[in-house]
Amino acid sequence: MAETQNIVYMDHAGTTPLDGRVLQAMMPYLSKHFGNPSSYHAIGQVATRAIDESRDKISDVLGCQPGEVVFTSGGTESDNAALKGVAAALQGTGNHIITSSIEHHAVLRTCQYLEDTGFSVTYLPVDRYGLVNPSELMNAITDQTVLVSIMYANNEVGTIEPITEIASMVKEQAKFLDRTIVIHTDAVQAAGFLDINVKRLDVDLLSLSAHKFYGPKGMGILYLKRGTPFLPQQQGGGQEREKRSGTENVAGIVGAAVALQIADQEKAKIGERCRNLRSKIIKEIQSNIPDVHINGHPDRILPNNVNVSFESVDGESLLLGLDLVGICASSGSACSSGSLEPSHVLLALGQSADLARGSLRLTLGRDSNDGEVNYVIAELTKLISQLRGACSVAIPGL
């Protein structure tokens, strides 16, 4: 693998580097301000104030009350807490959950767990671009439905779902049925690119992960609308207003808040930069490489996401070949990169298993530039030709 300083990083959907400004804000709480925020003494109260100030910053971005912000260990815990917490609180009123077939595994596997505990789950199909049909979702609602969880933007192909429209329709139907139906969205990929104001989105719960927007790993955020039925999934000392017990990660919370503020302030500028580079990548790939399929919606898509499938190419060999020339990319979700199975997202879009195995995800970041894009296109073009040439060599006797 190439030396770290020569790497071209094209996997920002997998994780992002810690912003220097974020690290600077975190440092005091990794050293002299080490107190436990549950302690009443002066050192503990310094930590308490830092958490309160961070909660205020995050609530400003989300457009919610500070008390509606719950800190977790990451996007996976936020998703788990949202689904399990609502399901447990409402299991006496219904046992039906609706989600999509292209959700992150943090949602899909939580739904599978809930199925094992007696819930029924409808996994909505998507069209060839990865869009959920709101009308199909409405038809799936029954008098037992308690929860709808649809991701805001897909982590693999970048398609942006019509969350506000879905939320409005679900709430109208809930009112008609005279029952509570809670709406959750996994917005892990949305922060820094899309509007995550929960009032405008009209959702009851929203999940975020700090390391996706240049914050620290191991730090998540769950927006939990006041009054939403919710049974805490982690018991202990009653921290986070008894919504999530456990001593708070003060430095991580401070870092997450600063990172989210910066991401929100810079999203228009970074989004435009990534959008231009994305257009260039797609144009160059289509011009230089035959038999390629661009995945995701042509318009409703994250500005930094390029997901392509190459015919007659093995995805694992493609990633290894790119890594050898210093290009970091992905075939899909970093959380499932150890699997050789084709992407469940691409299969849901209607791709064959063979084509899905030949997929590549390039995701841009705030420091991506034309020089890096030119290098990636040149190396990718050479590598695809080499891999296809190797596959076309006949093996005697077979």
mmCIF file with all atom_site columns, N, CA and C in Angstrom, residues 212-242:
data_model
loop_
_atom_site.group_PDB
_atom_site.id
_atom_site.type_symbol
_atom_site.label_atom_id
_atom_site.label_alt_id
_atom_site.label_comp_id
_atom_site.label_asym_id
_atom_site.label_entity_id
_atom_site.label_seq_id
_atom_site.pdbx_PDB_ins_code
_atom_site.Cartn_x
_atom_site.Cartn_y
_atom_site.Cartn_z
_atom_site.occupancy
_atom_site.B_iso_or_equiv
_atom_site.pdbx_formal_charge
_atom_site.auth_seq_id
_atom_site.auth_comp_id
_atom_site.auth_asym_id
_atom_site.auth_atom_id
_atom_site.pdbx_PDB_model_num
ATOM 1  N N  . LYS A 1 212 ? -18.843 11.110 10.648 1.00 0.00 ? 212 LYS A N  1
ATOM 2  C CA . LYS A 1 212 ? -19.219 11.316 9.249  1.00 0.00 ? 212 LYS A CA 1
ATOM 3  C C  . LYS A 1 212 ? -19.133 12.792 8.849  1.00 0.00 ? 212 LYS A C  1
ATOM 4  N N  . PHE A 1 213 ? -18.997 13.688 9.833  1.00 0.00 ? 213 PHE A N  1
ATOM 5  C CA . PHE A 1 213 ? -18.875 15.118 9.501  1.00 0.00 ? 213 PHE A CA 1
ATOM 6  C C  . PHE A 1 213 ? -17.678 15.738 10.216 1.00 0.00 ? 213 PHE A C  1
ATOM 7  N N  . TYR A 1 214 ? -16.547 15.033 10.174 1.00 0.00 ? 214 TYR A N  1
ATOM 8  C CA . TYR A 1 214 ? -15.255 15.536 10.650 1.00 0.00 ? 214 TYR A CA 1
ATOM 9  C C  . TYR A 1 214 ? -15.193 15.691 12.164 1.00 0.00 ? 214 TYR A C  1
ATOM 10 N N  . GLY A 1 215 ? -16.018 14.901 12.855 1.00 0.00 ? 215 GLY A N  1
ATOM 11 C CA . GLY A 1 215 ? -15.979 14.851 14.303 1.00 0.00 ? 215 GLY A CA 1
ATOM 12 C C  . GLY A 1 215 ? -15.329 13.560 14.773 1.00 0.00 ? 215 GLY A C  1
ATOM 13 N N  . PRO A 1 216 ? -15.331 13.320 16.080 1.00 0.00 ? 216 PRO A N  1
ATOM 14 C CA . PRO A 1 216 ? -14.673 12.134 16.629 1.00 0.00 ? 216 PRO A CA 1
ATOM 15 C C  . PRO A 1 216 ? -15.486 10.857 16.429 1.00 0.00 ? 216 PRO A C  1
ATOM 16 N N  . LYS A 1 217 ? -14.791 9.746  16.303 1.00 0.00 ? 217 LYS A N  1
ATOM 17 C CA . LYS A 1 217 ? -15.450 8.442  16.260 1.00 0.00 ? 217 LYS A CA 1
ATOM 18 C C  . LYS A 1 217 ? -15.982 8.092  17.646 1.00 0.00 ? 217 LYS A C  1
ATOM 19 N N  . GLY A 1 218 ? -16.949 7.190  17.686 1.00 0.00 ? 218 GLY A N  1
ATOM 20 C CA . GLY A 1 218 ? -17.515 6.774  18.961 1.00 0.00 ? 218 GLY A CA 1
ATOM 21 C C  . GLY A 1 218 ? -18.447 7.800  19.570 1.00 0.00 ? 218 GLY A C  1
ATOM 22 N N  . MET A 1 219 ? -18.995 8.696  18.732 1.00 0.00 ? 219 MET A N  1
ATOM 23 C CA . MET A 1 219 ? -19.859 9.761  19.238 1.00 0.00 ? 219 MET A CA 1
ATOM 24 C C  . MET A 1 219 ? -21.070 9.898  18.324 1.00 0.00 ? 219 MET A C  1
ATOM 25 N N  . GLY A 1 220 ? -22.252 9.682  18.878 1.00 0.00 ? 220 GLY A N  1
ATOM 26 C CA . GLY A 1 220 ? -23.482 9.786  18.101 1.00 0.00 ? 220 GLY A CA 1
ATOM 27 C C  . GLY A 1 220 ? -24.464 10.744 18.737 1.00 0.00 ? 220 GLY A C  1
ATOM 28 N N  . ILE A 1 221 ? -25.471 11.103 17.957 1.00 0.00 ? 221 ILE A N  1
ATOM 29 C CA . ILE A 1 221 ? -26.519 12.021 18.409 1.00 0.00 ? 221 ILE A CA 1
ATOM 30 C C  . ILE A 1 221 ? -27.865 11.419 18.029 1.00 0.00 ? 221 ILE A C  1
ATOM 31 N N  . LEU A 1 222 ? -28.796 11.460 18.953 1.00 0.00 ? 222 LEU A N  1
ATOM 32 C CA . LEU A 1 222 ? -30.174 11.059 18.657 1.00 0.00 ? 222 LEU A CA 1
ATOM 33 C C  . LEU A 1 222 ? -31.098 12.219 19.010 1.00 0.00 ? 222 LEU A C  1
ATOM 34 N N  . TYR A 1 223 ? -31.800 12.730 18.012 1.00 0.00 ? 223 TYR A N  1
ATOM 35 C CA . TYR A 1 223 ? -32.869 13.694 18.293 1.00 0.00 ? 223 TYR A CA 1
ATOM 36 C C  . TYR A 1 223 ? -34.100 12.887 18.674 1.00 0.00 ? 223 TYR A C  1
ATOM 37 N N  . LEU A 1 224 ? -34.650 13.195 19.825 1.00 0.00 ? 224 LEU A N  1
ATOM 38 C CA . LEU A 1 224 ? -35.842 12.525 20.332 1.00 0.00 ? 224 LEU A CA 1
ATOM 39 C C  . LEU A 1 224 ? -36.866 13.586 20.694 1.00 0.00 ? 224 LEU A C  1
ATOM 40 N N  . LYS A 1 225 ? -37.864 13.727 19.844 1.00 0.00 ? 225 LYS A N  1
ATOM 41 C CA . LYS A 1 225 ? -38.882 14.765 20.031 1.00 0.00 ? 225 LYS A CA 1
ATOM 42 C C  . LYS A 1 225 ? -39.598 14.582 21.362 1.00 0.00 ? 225 LYS A C  1
ATOM 43 N N  . ARG A 1 226 ? -39.761 15.689 22.054 1.00 0.00 ? 226 ARG A N  1
ATOM 44 C CA . ARG A 1 226 ? -40.437 15.646 23.349 1.00 0.00 ? 226 ARG A CA 1
ATOM 45 C C  . ARG A 1 226 ? -41.838 15.040 23.194 1.00 0.00 ? 226 ARG A C  1
ATOM 46 N N  . GLY A 1 227 ? -42.177 14.109 24.068 1.00 0.00 ? 227 GLY A N  1
ATOM 47 C CA . GLY A 1 227 ? -43.482 13.464 24.028 1.00 0.00 ? 227 GLY A CA 1
ATOM 48 C C  . GLY A 1 227 ? -43.531 12.198 23.206 1.00 0.00 ? 227 GLY A C  1
ATOM 49 N N  . THR A 1 228 ? -42.448 11.896 22.494 1.00 0.00 ? 228 THR A N  1
ATOM 50 C CA . THR A 1 228 ? -42.413 10.670 21.694 1.00 0.00 ? 228 THR A CA 1
ATOM 51 C C  . THR A 1 228 ? -42.332 9.455  22.620 1.00 0.00 ? 228 THR A C  1
ATOM 52 N N  . PRO A 1 229 ? -43.197 8.466  22.455 1.00 0.00 ? 229 PRO A N  1
ATOM 53 C CA . PRO A 1 229 ? -43.115 7.262  23.285 1.00 0.00 ? 229 PRO A CA 1
ATOM 54 C C  . PRO A 1 229 ? -41.747 6.603  23.131 1.00 0.00 ? 229 PRO A C  1
ATOM 55 N N  . PHE A 1 230 ? -41.060 6.372  24.246 1.00 0.00 ? 230 PHE A N  1
ATOM 56 C CA . PHE A 1 230 ? -39.687 5.868  24.179 1.00 0.00 ? 230 PHE A CA 1
ATOM 57 C C  . PHE A 1 230 ? -39.328 5.194  25.487 1.00 0.00 ? 230 PHE A C  1
ATOM 58 N N  . LEU A 1 231 ? -38.844 3.956  25.399 1.00 0.00 ? 231 LEU A N  1
ATOM 59 C CA . LEU A 1 231 ? -38.377 3.223  26.568 1.00 0.00 ? 231 LEU A CA 1
ATOM 60 C C  . LEU A 1 231 ? -36.858 3.105  26.467 1.00 0.00 ? 231 LEU A C  1
ATOM 61 N N  . PRO A 1 232 ? -36.107 3.738  27.363 1.00 0.00 ? 232 PRO A N  1
ATOM 62 C CA . PRO A 1 232 ? -34.640 3.699  27.290 1.00 0.00 ? 232 PRO A CA 1
ATOM 63 C C  . PRO A 1 232 ? -34.116 2.272  27.220 1.00 0.00 ? 232 PRO A C  1
ATOM 64 N N  . GLN A 1 233 ? -33.079 2.087  26.410 1.00 0.00 ? 233 GLN A N  1
ATOM 65 C CA . GLN A 1 233 ? -32.520 0.759  26.184 1.00 0.00 ? 233 GLN A CA 1
ATOM 66 C C  . GLN A 1 233 ? -31.244 0.525  26.978 1.00 0.00 ? 233 GLN A C  1
ATOM 67 N N  . GLN A 1 234 ? -30.799 1.531  27.707 1.00 0.00 ? 234 GLN A N  1
ATOM 68 C CA . GLN A 1 234 ? -29.579 1.387  28.504 1.00 0.00 ? 234 GLN A CA 1
ATOM 69 C C  . GLN A 1 234 ? -29.841 1.947  29.895 1.00 0.00 ? 234 GLN A C  1
ATOM 70 N N  . GLN A 1 235 ? -29.819 1.065  30.882 1.00 0.00 ? 235 GLN A N  1
ATOM 71 C CA . GLN A 1 235 ? -30.121 1.472  32.250 1.00 0.00 ? 235 GLN A CA 1
ATOM 72 C C  . GLN A 1 235 ? -28.834 1.683  33.050 1.00 0.00 ? 235 GLN A C  1
ATOM 73 N N  . GLY A 1 236 ? -28.932 2.514  34.076 1.00 0.00 ? 236 GLY A N  1
ATOM 74 C CA . GLY A 1 236 ? -27.761 2.784  34.904 1.00 0.00 ? 236 GLY A CA 1
ATOM 75 C C  . GLY A 1 236 ? -28.001 3.995  35.778 1.00 0.00 ? 236 GLY A C  1
ATOM 76 N N  . GLY A 1 237 ? -27.115 4.976  35.659 1.00 0.00 ? 237 GLY A N  1
ATOM 77 C CA . GLY A 1 237 ? -27.166 6.149  36.530 1.00 0.00 ? 237 GLY A CA 1
ATOM 78 C C  . GLY A 1 237 ? -28.154 7.220  36.136 1.00 0.00 ? 237 GLY A C  1
ATOM 79 N N  . GLY A 1 238 ? -28.845 7.034  35.029 1.00 0.00 ? 238 GLY A N  1
ATOM 80 C CA . GLY A 1 238 ? -29.883 7.993  34.644 1.00 0.00 ? 238 GLY A CA 1
ATOM 81 C C  . GLY A 1 238 ? -29.387 9.216  33.907 1.00 0.00 ? 238 GLY A C  1
ATOM 82 N N  . GLN A 1 239 ? -28.185 9.131  33.317 1.00 0.00 ? 239 GLN A N  1
ATOM 83 C CA . GLN A 1 239 ? -27.677 10.284 32.564 1.00 0.00 ? 239 GLN A CA 1
ATOM 84 C C  . GLN A 1 239 ? -28.542 10.531 31.314 1.00 0.00 ? 239 GLN A C  1
ATOM 85 N N  . GLU A 1 240 ? -28.275 11.660 30.663 1.00 0.00 ? 240 GLU A N  1
ATOM 86 C CA . GLU A 1 240 ? -29.040 12.062 29.471 1.00 0.00 ? 240 GLU A CA 1
ATOM 87 C C  . GLU A 1 240 ? -30.541 12.099 29.760 1.00 0.00 ? 240 GLU A C  1
ATOM 88 N N  . ARG A 1 241 ? -30.871 12.684 30.902 1.00 0.00 ? 241 ARG A N  1
ATOM 89 C CA . ARG A 1 241 ? -32.274 12.825 31.308 1.00 0.00 ? 241 ARG A CA 1
ATOM 90 C C  . ARG A 1 241 ? -32.981 11.470 31.323 1.00 0.00 ? 241 ARG A C  1
ATOM 91 N N  . GLU A 1 242 ? -32.230 10.472 31.752 1.00 0.00 ? 242 GLU A N  1
ATOM 92 C CA . GLU A 1 242 ? -32.694 9.090  31.878 1.00 0.00 ? 242 GLU A CA 1
ATOM 93 C C  . GLU A 1 242 ? -33.052 8.443  30.532 1.00 0.00 ? 242 GLU A C  1
#
